[in-house]
Amino acid sequence: MSELFEEVEVEAYVYPTEDIEKVKRAMLNLIPDLEFEAFDKGDYIILTGKTRSRKALSRLYELFRGGRAILDTARSFLEEGYFGEEIIIKVNKQAAYAGVVNFNEESPLGPITIIIRTKDPQRLMKWLAPRTKDGVPIE
């Protein structure tokens, strides 16, 4: 069975009022096993994390099926962010720090951007956030 994805990259801007370790924690709450790099841009830092770990999307998989089922919402954001061999979604940074996924990226601190590189985006979306009927996966 071929892999679902090649790489997952996560990116966020870190502003002077923020703690870079908390932003790292927020990112790791969504995607485990990230290797971080920070780029100082003067007014802010661009924090990126990358992983090729097979477990990289396991946490998102769990979160999408958590207490408040958000599979349909997740599916629509995955489809909206699908471009060729990349799927790009943006999530709320504060919610991620609390260990939940919130697709409302409106925040003065900016979102966390997740970029999933995959040769088979349809298969990945079907696995990560299948279509549902009455909240039950049908794919």
mmCIF file of N, CA and C in Angstrom:
data_model
loop_
_atom_site.group_PDB
_atom_site.id
_atom_site.type_symbol
_atom_site.label_atom_id
_atom_site.label_comp_id
_atom_site.label_asym_id
_atom_site.label_seq_id
_atom_site.Cartn_x
_atom_site.Cartn_y
_atom_site.Cartn_z
ATOM 1 N N MET A 1 0.849 -1.192 0.000
ATOM 2 C CA MET A 1 0.000 0.000 0.000
ATOM 3 C C MET A 1 0.889 1.248 0.000
ATOM 4 N N SER A 2 0.621 2.122 -0.919
ATOM 5 C CA SER A 2 1.452 3.325 -1.001
ATOM 6 C C SER A 2 1.096 4.286 0.133
ATOM 7 N N GLU A 3 2.031 5.140 0.461
ATOM 8 C CA GLU A 3 1.833 6.107 1.541
ATOM 9 C C GLU A 3 0.774 7.131 1.152
ATOM 10 N N LEU A 4 0.086 7.638 2.148
ATOM 11 C CA LEU A 4 -0.953 8.637 1.902
ATOM 12 C C LEU A 4 -0.372 10.009 1.580
ATOM 13 N N PHE A 5 0.824 10.303 2.109
ATOM 14 C CA PHE A 5 1.403 11.630 1.895
ATOM 15 C C PHE A 5 2.920 11.523 1.896
ATOM 16 N N GLU A 6 3.563 12.529 1.304
ATOM 17 C CA GLU A 6 5.029 12.579 1.274
ATOM 18 C C GLU A 6 5.572 13.374 2.461
ATOM 19 N N GLU A 7 4.912 14.503 2.734
ATOM 20 C CA GLU A 7 5.420 15.399 3.778
ATOM 21 C C GLU A 7 4.287 16.281 4.285
ATOM 22 N N VAL A 8 4.395 16.649 5.562
ATOM 23 C CA VAL A 8 3.472 17.628 6.131
ATOM 24 C C VAL A 8 4.324 18.785 6.644
ATOM 25 N N GLU A 9 3.929 19.989 6.250
ATOM 26 C CA GLU A 9 4.621 21.195 6.705
ATOM 27 C C GLU A 9 3.604 22.069 7.435
ATOM 28 N N VAL A 10 4.029 22.641 8.533
ATOM 29 C CA VAL A 10 3.165 23.504 9.339
ATOM 30 C C VAL A 10 3.894 24.834 9.501
ATOM 31 N N GLU A 11 3.145 25.930 9.379
ATOM 32 C CA GLU A 11 3.774 27.248 9.446
ATOM 33 C C GLU A 11 2.903 28.206 10.247
ATOM 34 N N ALA A 12 3.555 29.071 11.022
ATOM 35 C CA ALA A 12 2.842 30.136 11.737
ATOM 36 C C ALA A 12 3.774 31.317 11.937
ATOM 37 N N TYR A 13 3.196 32.486 11.968
ATOM 38 C CA TYR A 13 3.940 33.682 12.335
ATOM 39 C C TYR A 13 3.901 33.782 13.853
ATOM 40 N N VAL A 14 5.038 34.116 14.447
ATOM 41 C CA VAL A 14 5.122 34.299 15.898
ATOM 42 C C VAL A 14 5.455 35.771 16.139
ATOM 43 N N TYR A 15 4.548 36.449 16.808
ATOM 44 C CA TYR A 15 4.711 37.880 17.061
ATOM 45 C C TYR A 15 5.373 38.109 18.416
ATOM 46 N N PRO A 16 5.939 39.307 18.640
ATOM 47 C CA PRO A 16 6.657 39.579 19.894
ATOM 48 C C PRO A 16 5.832 39.331 21.158
ATOM 49 N N THR A 17 4.515 39.441 21.068
ATOM 50 C CA THR A 17 3.663 39.220 22.242
ATOM 51 C C THR A 17 3.442 37.729 22.526
ATOM 52 N N GLU A 18 3.936 36.863 21.632
ATOM 53 C CA GLU A 18 3.713 35.422 21.778
ATOM 54 C C GLU A 18 4.976 34.704 22.256
ATOM 55 N N ASP A 19 4.759 33.573 22.884
ATOM 56 C CA ASP A 19 5.829 32.694 23.332
ATOM 57 C C ASP A 19 6.046 31.633 22.249
ATOM 58 N N ILE A 20 7.234 31.592 21.662
ATOM 59 C CA ILE A 20 7.504 30.666 20.561
ATOM 60 C C ILE A 20 7.288 29.208 20.995
ATOM 61 N N GLU A 21 7.565 28.895 22.253
ATOM 62 C CA GLU A 21 7.364 27.525 22.734
ATOM 63 C C GLU A 21 5.882 27.150 22.757
ATOM 64 N N LYS A 22 5.026 28.132 23.053
ATOM 65 C CA LYS A 22 3.581 27.862 23.032
ATOM 66 C C LYS A 22 3.080 27.664 21.610
ATOM 67 N N VAL A 23 3.644 28.405 20.673
ATOM 68 C CA VAL A 23 3.252 28.226 19.271
ATOM 69 C C VAL A 23 3.729 26.852 18.787
ATOM 70 N N LYS A 24 4.927 26.450 19.182
ATOM 71 C CA LYS A 24 5.404 25.091 18.850
ATOM 72 C C LYS A 24 4.455 24.047 19.419
ATOM 73 N N ARG A 25 4.036 24.235 20.678
ATOM 74 C CA ARG A 25 3.117 23.282 21.319
ATOM 75 C C ARG A 25 1.812 23.214 20.542
ATOM 76 N N ALA A 26 1.274 24.368 20.123
ATOM 77 C CA ALA A 26 0.034 24.399 19.341
ATOM 78 C C ALA A 26 0.197 23.592 18.061
ATOM 79 N N MET A 27 1.328 23.755 17.389
ATOM 80 C CA MET A 27 1.583 23.031 16.140
ATOM 81 C C MET A 27 1.693 21.523 16.405
ATOM 82 N N LEU A 28 2.405 21.164 17.474
ATOM 83 C CA LEU A 28 2.583 19.748 17.811
ATOM 84 C C LEU A 28 1.278 19.103 18.279
ATOM 85 N N ASN A 29 0.352 19.901 18.793
ATOM 86 C CA ASN A 29 -0.960 19.380 19.174
ATOM 87 C C ASN A 29 -1.744 18.914 17.956
ATOM 88 N N LEU A 30 -1.389 19.443 16.783
ATOM 89 C CA LEU A 30 -2.065 19.058 15.541
ATOM 90 C C LEU A 30 -1.274 18.022 14.756
ATOM 91 N N ILE A 31 0.041 18.214 14.667
ATOM 92 C CA ILE A 31 0.914 17.365 13.864
ATOM 93 C C ILE A 31 2.121 16.969 14.715
ATOM 94 N N PRO A 32 2.222 15.703 15.124
ATOM 95 C CA PRO A 32 3.370 15.290 15.945
ATOM 96 C C PRO A 32 4.647 15.161 15.118
ATOM 97 N N ASP A 33 5.763 15.022 15.818
ATOM 98 C CA ASP A 33 7.065 14.711 15.205
ATOM 99 C C ASP A 33 7.592 15.792 14.264
ATOM 100 N N LEU A 34 7.257 17.038 14.511
ATOM 101 C CA LEU A 34 7.742 18.119 13.651
ATOM 102 C C LEU A 34 9.192 18.469 13.978
ATOM 103 N N GLU A 35 9.950 18.777 12.942
ATOM 104 C CA GLU A 35 11.293 19.341 13.106
ATOM 105 C C GLU A 35 11.182 20.813 12.741
ATOM 106 N N PHE A 36 11.544 21.678 13.691
ATOM 107 C CA PHE A 36 11.289 23.108 13.553
ATOM 108 C C PHE A 36 12.479 23.893 13.017
ATOM 109 N N GLU A 37 12.123 24.965 12.297
ATOM 110 C CA GLU A 37 13.072 26.000 11.898
ATOM 111 C C GLU A 37 12.382 27.333 12.149
ATOM 112 N N ALA A 38 13.153 28.331 12.556
ATOM 113 C CA ALA A 38 12.599 29.665 12.796
ATOM 114 C C ALA A 38 13.373 30.677 11.959
ATOM 115 N N PHE A 39 12.633 31.566 11.333
ATOM 116 C CA PHE A 39 13.225 32.597 10.484
ATOM 117 C C PHE A 39 12.831 33.960 11.031
ATOM 118 N N ASP A 40 13.791 34.719 11.517
ATOM 119 C CA ASP A 40 13.534 36.023 12.115
ATOM 120 C C ASP A 40 13.333 37.058 11.013
ATOM 121 N N LYS A 41 12.156 37.667 10.986
ATOM 122 C CA LYS A 41 11.834 38.679 9.979
ATOM 123 C C LYS A 41 11.782 40.078 10.572
ATOM 124 N N GLY A 42 12.327 40.240 11.778
ATOM 125 C CA GLY A 42 12.337 41.557 12.406
ATOM 126 C C GLY A 42 11.114 41.781 13.268
ATOM 127 N N ASP A 43 9.956 42.055 12.630
ATOM 128 C CA ASP A 43 8.722 42.305 13.373
ATOM 129 C C ASP A 43 8.060 41.019 13.856
ATOM 130 N N TYR A 44 8.454 39.892 13.293
ATOM 131 C CA TYR A 44 7.870 38.597 13.653
ATOM 132 C C TYR A 44 8.842 37.491 13.252
ATOM 133 N N ILE A 45 8.552 36.295 13.710
ATOM 134 C CA ILE A 45 9.340 35.108 13.345
ATOM 135 C C ILE A 45 8.417 34.186 12.561
ATOM 136 N N ILE A 46 8.926 33.617 11.473
ATOM 137 C CA ILE A 46 8.172 32.574 10.774
ATOM 138 C C ILE A 46 8.678 31.247 11.326
ATOM 139 N N LEU A 47 7.779 30.515 11.966
ATOM 140 C CA LEU A 47 8.107 29.213 12.535
ATOM 141 C C LEU A 47 7.546 28.141 11.620
ATOM 142 N N THR A 48 8.425 27.265 11.124
ATOM 143 C CA THR A 48 7.965 26.168 10.283
ATOM 144 C C THR A 48 8.366 24.851 10.923
ATOM 145 N N GLY A 49 7.519 23.866 10.724
ATOM 146 C CA GLY A 49 7.822 22.513 11.165
ATOM 147 C C GLY A 49 7.515 21.566 10.032
ATOM 148 N N LYS A 50 8.385 20.576 9.840
ATOM 149 C CA LYS A 50 8.171 19.596 8.771
ATOM 150 C C LYS A 50 8.322 18.199 9.343
ATOM 151 N N THR A 51 7.598 17.269 8.731
ATOM 152 C CA THR A 51 7.739 15.867 9.104
ATOM 153 C C THR A 51 7.363 14.976 7.929
ATOM 154 N N ARG A 52 7.987 13.825 7.906
ATOM 155 C CA ARG A 52 7.622 12.765 6.976
ATOM 156 C C ARG A 52 7.165 11.533 7.758
ATOM 157 N N SER A 53 6.974 11.718 9.067
ATOM 158 C CA SER A 53 6.558 10.622 9.941
ATOM 159 C C SER A 53 5.226 10.039 9.477
ATOM 160 N N ARG A 54 5.139 8.723 9.511
ATOM 161 C CA ARG A 54 3.898 8.057 9.107
ATOM 162 C C ARG A 54 2.751 8.425 10.040
ATOM 163 N N LYS A 55 3.072 8.860 11.263
ATOM 164 C CA LYS A 55 2.038 9.214 12.249
ATOM 165 C C LYS A 55 1.637 10.683 12.167
ATOM 166 N N ALA A 56 2.177 11.409 11.220
ATOM 167 C CA ALA A 56 1.990 12.866 11.184
ATOM 168 C C ALA A 56 0.527 13.300 11.198
ATOM 169 N N LEU A 57 -0.336 12.584 10.506
ATOM 170 C CA LEU A 57 -1.734 13.009 10.411
ATOM 171 C C LEU A 57 -2.644 12.278 11.393
ATOM 172 N N SER A 58 -2.072 11.434 12.245
ATOM 173 C CA SER A 58 -2.887 10.647 13.171
ATOM 174 C C SER A 58 -3.663 11.530 14.149
ATOM 175 N N ARG A 59 -3.047 12.598 14.609
ATOM 176 C CA ARG A 59 -3.716 13.490 15.553
ATOM 177 C C ARG A 59 -4.880 14.227 14.890
ATOM 178 N N LEU A 60 -4.676 14.728 13.662
ATOM 179 C CA LEU A 60 -5.782 15.379 12.953
ATOM 180 C C LEU A 60 -6.918 14.386 12.731
ATOM 181 N N TYR A 61 -6.578 13.163 12.374
ATOM 182 C CA TYR A 61 -7.570 12.108 12.171
ATOM 183 C C TYR A 61 -8.430 11.967 13.431
ATOM 184 N N GLU A 62 -7.783 11.903 14.597
ATOM 185 C CA GLU A 62 -8.501 11.779 15.876
ATOM 186 C C GLU A 62 -9.331 13.026 16.170
ATOM 187 N N LEU A 63 -8.739 14.195 15.965
ATOM 188 C CA LEU A 63 -9.444 15.447 16.267
ATOM 189 C C LEU A 63 -10.685 15.623 15.389
ATOM 190 N N PHE A 64 -10.597 15.223 14.124
ATOM 191 C CA PHE A 64 -11.738 15.341 13.216
ATOM 192 C C PHE A 64 -12.890 14.437 13.646
ATOM 193 N N ARG A 65 -12.591 13.407 14.432
ATOM 194 C CA ARG A 65 -13.613 12.472 14.886
ATOM 195 C C ARG A 65 -13.932 12.626 16.367
ATOM 196 N N GLY A 66 -13.405 13.678 16.968
ATOM 197 C CA GLY A 66 -13.553 13.889 18.413
ATOM 198 C C GLY A 66 -14.963 14.232 18.844
ATOM 199 N N GLY A 67 -15.060 14.722 20.072
ATOM 200 C CA GLY A 67 -16.342 15.029 20.700
ATOM 201 C C GLY A 67 -17.340 15.731 19.810
ATOM 202 N N ARG A 68 -16.949 16.848 19.232
ATOM 203 C CA ARG A 68 -17.864 17.512 18.304
ATOM 204 C C ARG A 68 -17.431 17.096 16.915
ATOM 205 N N ALA A 69 -18.178 16.197 16.360
ATOM 206 C CA ALA A 69 -17.826 15.663 15.046
ATOM 207 C C ALA A 69 -17.761 16.798 14.030
ATOM 208 N N ILE A 70 -16.604 16.959 13.431
ATOM 209 C CA ILE A 70 -16.425 18.048 12.464
ATOM 210 C C ILE A 70 -15.995 17.503 11.112
ATOM 211 N N LEU A 71 -16.305 16.221 10.864
ATOM 212 C CA LEU A 71 -15.849 15.608 9.619
ATOM 213 C C LEU A 71 -16.317 16.358 8.380
ATOM 214 N N ASP A 72 -17.592 16.754 8.346
ATOM 215 C CA ASP A 72 -18.105 17.456 7.160
ATOM 216 C C ASP A 72 -17.408 18.791 6.962
ATOM 217 N N THR A 73 -17.206 19.524 8.055
ATOM 218 C CA THR A 73 -16.503 20.804 7.974
ATOM 219 C C THR A 73 -15.065 20.574 7.535
ATOM 220 N N ALA A 74 -14.407 19.594 8.136
ATOM 221 C CA ALA A 74 -13.022 19.290 7.775
ATOM 222 C C ALA A 74 -12.934 18.926 6.302
ATOM 223 N N ARG A 75 -13.851 18.097 5.833
ATOM 224 C CA ARG A 75 -13.846 17.675 4.424
ATOM 225 C C ARG A 75 -13.972 18.886 3.505
ATOM 226 N N SER A 76 -14.872 19.807 3.824
ATOM 227 C CA SER A 76 -15.056 20.960 2.946
ATOM 228 C C SER A 76 -13.808 21.845 2.928
ATOM 229 N N PHE A 77 -13.129 21.998 4.073
ATOM 230 C CA PHE A 77 -11.899 22.799 4.088
ATOM 231 C C PHE A 77 -10.761 22.088 3.356
ATOM 232 N N LEU A 78 -10.697 20.760 3.457
ATOM 233 C CA LEU A 78 -9.675 20.015 2.707
ATOM 234 C C LEU A 78 -9.907 20.173 1.205
ATOM 235 N N GLU A 79 -11.158 20.038 0.785
ATOM 236 C CA GLU A 79 -11.474 20.179 -0.645
ATOM 237 C C GLU A 79 -11.190 21.594 -1.138
ATOM 238 N N GLU A 80 -11.514 22.585 -0.302
ATOM 239 C CA GLU A 80 -11.278 23.988 -0.666
ATOM 240 C C GLU A 80 -9.785 24.287 -0.797
ATOM 241 N N GLY A 81 -8.970 23.616 0.017
ATOM 242 C CA GLY A 81 -7.535 23.879 0.032
ATOM 243 C C GLY A 81 -6.722 22.934 -0.832
ATOM 244 N N TYR A 82 -7.397 22.186 -1.686
ATOM 245 C CA TYR A 82 -6.732 21.184 -2.529
ATOM 246 C C TYR A 82 -6.251 21.825 -3.833
ATOM 247 N N PHE A 83 -4.929 21.808 -4.032
ATOM 248 C CA PHE A 83 -4.311 22.379 -5.238
ATOM 249 C C PHE A 83 -3.272 21.389 -5.734
ATOM 250 N N GLY A 84 -3.571 20.673 -6.798
ATOM 251 C CA GLY A 84 -2.598 19.736 -7.356
ATOM 252 C C GLY A 84 -2.210 18.668 -6.346
ATOM 253 N N GLU A 85 -0.940 18.656 -5.967
ATOM 254 C CA GLU A 85 -0.447 17.652 -5.020
ATOM 255 C C GLU A 85 -0.276 18.220 -3.612
ATOM 256 N N GLU A 86 -0.975 19.321 -3.320
ATOM 257 C CA GLU A 86 -0.947 19.915 -1.983
ATOM 258 C C GLU A 86 -2.363 20.164 -1.498
ATOM 259 N N ILE A 87 -2.536 19.956 -0.199
ATOM 260 C CA ILE A 87 -3.775 20.337 0.469
ATOM 261 C C ILE A 87 -3.353 21.307 1.566
ATOM 262 N N ILE A 88 -3.939 22.499 1.533
ATOM 263 C CA ILE A 88 -3.563 23.549 2.483
ATOM 264 C C ILE A 88 -4.784 23.928 3.307
ATOM 265 N N ILE A 89 -4.655 23.817 4.629
ATOM 266 C CA ILE A 89 -5.732 24.262 5.510
ATOM 267 C C ILE A 89 -5.148 25.214 6.550
ATOM 268 N N LYS A 90 -5.988 26.110 7.017
ATOM 269 C CA LYS A 90 -5.578 27.072 8.043
ATOM 270 C C LYS A 90 -6.500 26.893 9.235
ATOM 271 N N VAL A 91 -5.871 26.863 10.424
ATOM 272 C CA VAL A 91 -6.643 26.666 11.639
ATOM 273 C C VAL A 91 -6.262 27.719 12.674
ATOM 274 N N ASN A 92 -7.149 27.901 13.633
ATOM 275 C CA ASN A 92 -6.954 28.894 14.674
ATOM 276 C C ASN A 92 -5.831 28.470 15.618
ATOM 277 N N LYS A 93 -4.885 29.366 15.838
ATOM 278 C CA LYS A 93 -3.696 29.079 16.648
ATOM 279 C C LYS A 93 -4.051 28.825 18.114
ATOM 280 N N GLN A 94 -4.924 29.658 18.690
ATOM 281 C CA GLN A 94 -5.276 29.484 20.104
ATOM 282 C C GLN A 94 -6.028 28.179 20.332
ATOM 283 N N ALA A 95 -6.923 27.828 19.426
ATOM 284 C CA ALA A 95 -7.656 26.566 19.547
ATOM 285 C C ALA A 95 -6.681 25.385 19.473
ATOM 286 N N ALA A 96 -5.716 25.471 18.570
ATOM 287 C CA ALA A 96 -4.725 24.400 18.431
ATOM 288 C C ALA A 96 -3.931 24.242 19.725
ATOM 289 N N TYR A 97 -3.608 25.345 20.378
ATOM 290 C CA TYR A 97 -2.885 25.276 21.640
ATOM 291 C C TYR A 97 -3.716 24.525 22.688
ATOM 292 N N ALA A 98 -5.039 24.694 22.622
ATOM 293 C CA ALA A 98 -5.946 24.006 23.546
ATOM 294 C C ALA A 98 -6.208 22.564 23.114
ATOM 295 N N GLY A 99 -5.642 22.156 21.972
ATOM 296 C CA GLY A 99 -5.777 20.779 21.522
ATOM 297 C C GLY A 99 -7.034 20.494 20.726
ATOM 298 N N VAL A 100 -7.609 21.529 20.123
ATOM 299 C CA VAL A 100 -8.790 21.333 19.278
ATOM 300 C C VAL A 100 -8.561 21.986 17.914
ATOM 301 N N VAL A 101 -9.368 21.564 16.947
ATOM 302 C CA VAL A 101 -9.284 22.145 15.604
ATOM 303 C C VAL A 101 -10.434 23.116 15.436
ATOM 304 N N ASN A 102 -10.114 24.338 15.029
ATOM 305 C CA ASN A 102 -11.123 25.334 14.725
ATOM 306 C C ASN A 102 -10.693 25.979 13.412
ATOM 307 N N PHE A 103 -11.555 25.874 12.407
ATOM 308 C CA PHE A 103 -11.207 26.395 11.089
ATOM 309 C C PHE A 103 -11.441 27.890 10.978
ATOM 310 N N ASN A 104 -11.931 28.532 12.054
ATOM 311 C CA ASN A 104 -12.084 29.983 12.045
ATOM 312 C C ASN A 104 -10.705 30.582 12.288
ATOM 313 N N GLU A 105 -10.065 30.977 11.196
ATOM 314 C CA GLU A 105 -8.691 31.477 11.292
ATOM 315 C C GLU A 105 -8.627 32.957 11.661
ATOM 316 N N GLU A 106 -9.775 33.605 11.793
ATOM 317 C CA GLU A 106 -9.791 35.027 12.127
ATOM 318 C C GLU A 106 -9.229 35.223 13.533
ATOM 319 N N SER A 107 -8.046 35.775 13.587
ATOM 320 C CA SER A 107 -7.384 36.010 14.855
ATOM 321 C C SER A 107 -6.309 37.051 14.622
ATOM 322 N N PRO A 108 -6.122 37.974 15.569
ATOM 323 C CA PRO A 108 -5.080 38.983 15.384
ATOM 324 C C PRO A 108 -3.678 38.355 15.330
ATOM 325 N N LEU A 109 -3.525 37.156 15.844
ATOM 326 C CA LEU A 109 -2.214 36.501 15.850
ATOM 327 C C LEU A 109 -1.993 35.636 14.608
ATOM 328 N N GLY A 110 -2.996 35.538 13.759
ATOM 329 C CA GLY A 110 -2.856 34.766 12.535
ATOM 330 C C GLY A 110 -3.062 33.280 12.769
ATOM 331 N N PRO A 111 -3.242 32.531 11.666
ATOM 332 C CA PRO A 111 -3.528 31.107 11.759
ATOM 333 C C PRO A 111 -2.263 30.246 11.771
ATOM 334 N N ILE A 112 -2.485 28.972 11.985
ATOM 335 C CA ILE A 112 -1.478 27.949 11.700
ATOM 336 C C ILE A 112 -1.863 27.383 10.340
ATOM 337 N N THR A 113 -0.910 27.342 9.435
ATOM 338 C CA THR A 113 -1.146 26.800 8.103
ATOM 339 C C THR A 113 -0.553 25.401 8.040
ATOM 340 N N ILE A 114 -1.362 24.444 7.586
ATOM 341 C CA ILE A 114 -0.919 23.057 7.432
ATOM 342 C C ILE A 114 -0.909 22.740 5.941
ATOM 343 N N ILE A 115 0.238 22.289 5.453
ATOM 344 C CA ILE A 115 0.388 21.931 4.038
ATOM 345 C C ILE A 115 0.706 20.438 3.977
ATOM 346 N N ILE A 116 -0.184 19.693 3.336
ATOM 347 C CA ILE A 116 0.005 18.255 3.181
ATOM 348 C C ILE A 116 0.367 18.000 1.721
ATOM 349 N N ARG A 117 1.542 17.423 1.504
ATOM 350 C CA ARG A 117 1.971 17.097 0.141
ATOM 351 C C ARG A 117 1.683 15.621 -0.113
ATOM 352 N N THR A 118 0.897 15.371 -1.174
ATOM 353 C CA THR A 118 0.447 14.016 -1.456
ATOM 354 C C THR A 118 0.306 13.779 -2.949
ATOM 355 N N LYS A 119 0.610 12.569 -3.363
ATOM 356 C CA LYS A 119 0.427 12.197 -4.774
ATOM 357 C C LYS A 119 -1.021 11.800 -5.035
ATOM 358 N N ASP A 120 -1.774 11.488 -3.980
ATOM 359 C CA ASP A 120 -3.156 11.021 -4.128
ATOM 360 C C ASP A 120 -4.079 11.779 -3.166
ATOM 361 N N PRO A 121 -4.353 13.062 -3.469
ATOM 362 C CA PRO A 121 -5.147 13.889 -2.551
ATOM 363 C C PRO A 121 -6.555 13.345 -2.298
ATOM 364 N N GLN A 122 -7.170 12.753 -3.311
ATOM 365 C CA GLN A 122 -8.528 12.228 -3.116
ATOM 366 C C GLN A 122 -8.534 11.101 -2.087
ATOM 367 N N ARG A 123 -7.570 10.208 -2.185
ATOM 368 C CA ARG A 123 -7.460 9.088 -1.243
ATOM 369 C C ARG A 123 -7.173 9.608 0.167
ATOM 370 N N LEU A 124 -6.289 10.600 0.258
ATOM 371 C CA LEU A 124 -5.955 11.163 1.561
ATOM 372 C C LEU A 124 -7.185 11.819 2.190
ATOM 373 N N MET A 125 -7.939 12.590 1.420
ATOM 374 C CA MET A 125 -9.134 13.256 1.954
ATOM 375 C C MET A 125 -10.177 12.231 2.388
ATOM 376 N N LYS A 126 -10.327 11.164 1.609
ATOM 377 C CA LYS A 126 -11.295 10.121 1.946
ATOM 378 C C LYS A 126 -10.935 9.463 3.279
ATOM 379 N N TRP A 127 -9.635 9.276 3.523
ATOM 380 C CA TRP A 127 -9.184 8.674 4.786
ATOM 381 C C TRP A 127 -9.292 9.666 5.944
ATOM 382 N N LEU A 128 -8.795 10.883 5.746
ATOM 383 C CA LEU A 128 -8.704 11.870 6.817
ATOM 384 C C LEU A 128 -10.071 12.423 7.211
ATOM 385 N N ALA A 129 -10.907 12.694 6.231
ATOM 386 C CA ALA A 129 -12.226 13.281 6.501
ATOM 387 C C ALA A 129 -13.225 12.774 5.463
ATOM 388 N N PRO A 130 -13.713 11.543 5.657
ATOM 389 C CA PRO A 130 -14.655 10.973 4.684
ATOM 390 C C PRO A 130 -15.985 11.727 4.686
ATOM 391 N N ARG A 131 -16.696 11.610 3.595
ATOM 392 C CA ARG A 131 -18.041 12.181 3.531
ATOM 393 C C ARG A 131 -18.908 11.445 4.568
ATOM 394 N N THR A 132 -19.900 12.162 5.082
ATOM 395 C CA THR A 132 -20.753 11.558 6.110
ATOM 396 C C THR A 132 -22.227 11.743 5.758
ATOM 397 N N LYS A 133 -23.046 10.940 6.413
ATOM 398 C CA LYS A 133 -24.498 11.121 6.363
ATOM 399 C C LYS A 133 -24.960 11.022 7.811
ATOM 400 N N ASP A 134 -25.628 12.078 8.286
ATOM 401 C CA ASP A 134 -26.043 12.156 9.691
ATOM 402 C C ASP A 134 -24.875 11.953 10.640
ATOM 403 N N GLY A 135 -23.698 12.482 10.254
ATOM 404 C CA GLY A 135 -22.526 12.414 11.111
ATOM 405 C C GLY A 135 -21.776 11.095 11.071
ATOM 406 N N VAL A 136 -22.233 10.141 10.242
ATOM 407 C CA VAL A 136 -21.587 8.831 10.156
ATOM 408 C C VAL A 136 -20.854 8.735 8.814
ATOM 409 N N PRO A 137 -19.570 8.364 8.822
ATOM 410 C CA PRO A 137 -18.830 8.248 7.567
ATOM 411 C C PRO A 137 -19.506 7.263 6.604
ATOM 412 N N ILE A 138 -19.588 7.657 5.332
ATOM 413 C CA ILE A 138 -20.205 6.782 4.317
ATOM 414 C C ILE A 138 -19.190 6.348 3.262
ATOM 415 N N GLU A 139 -17.934 6.780 3.359
ATOM 416 C CA GLU A 139 -16.912 6.375 2.399
ATOM 417 C C GLU A 139 -15.956 5.412 3.072
#
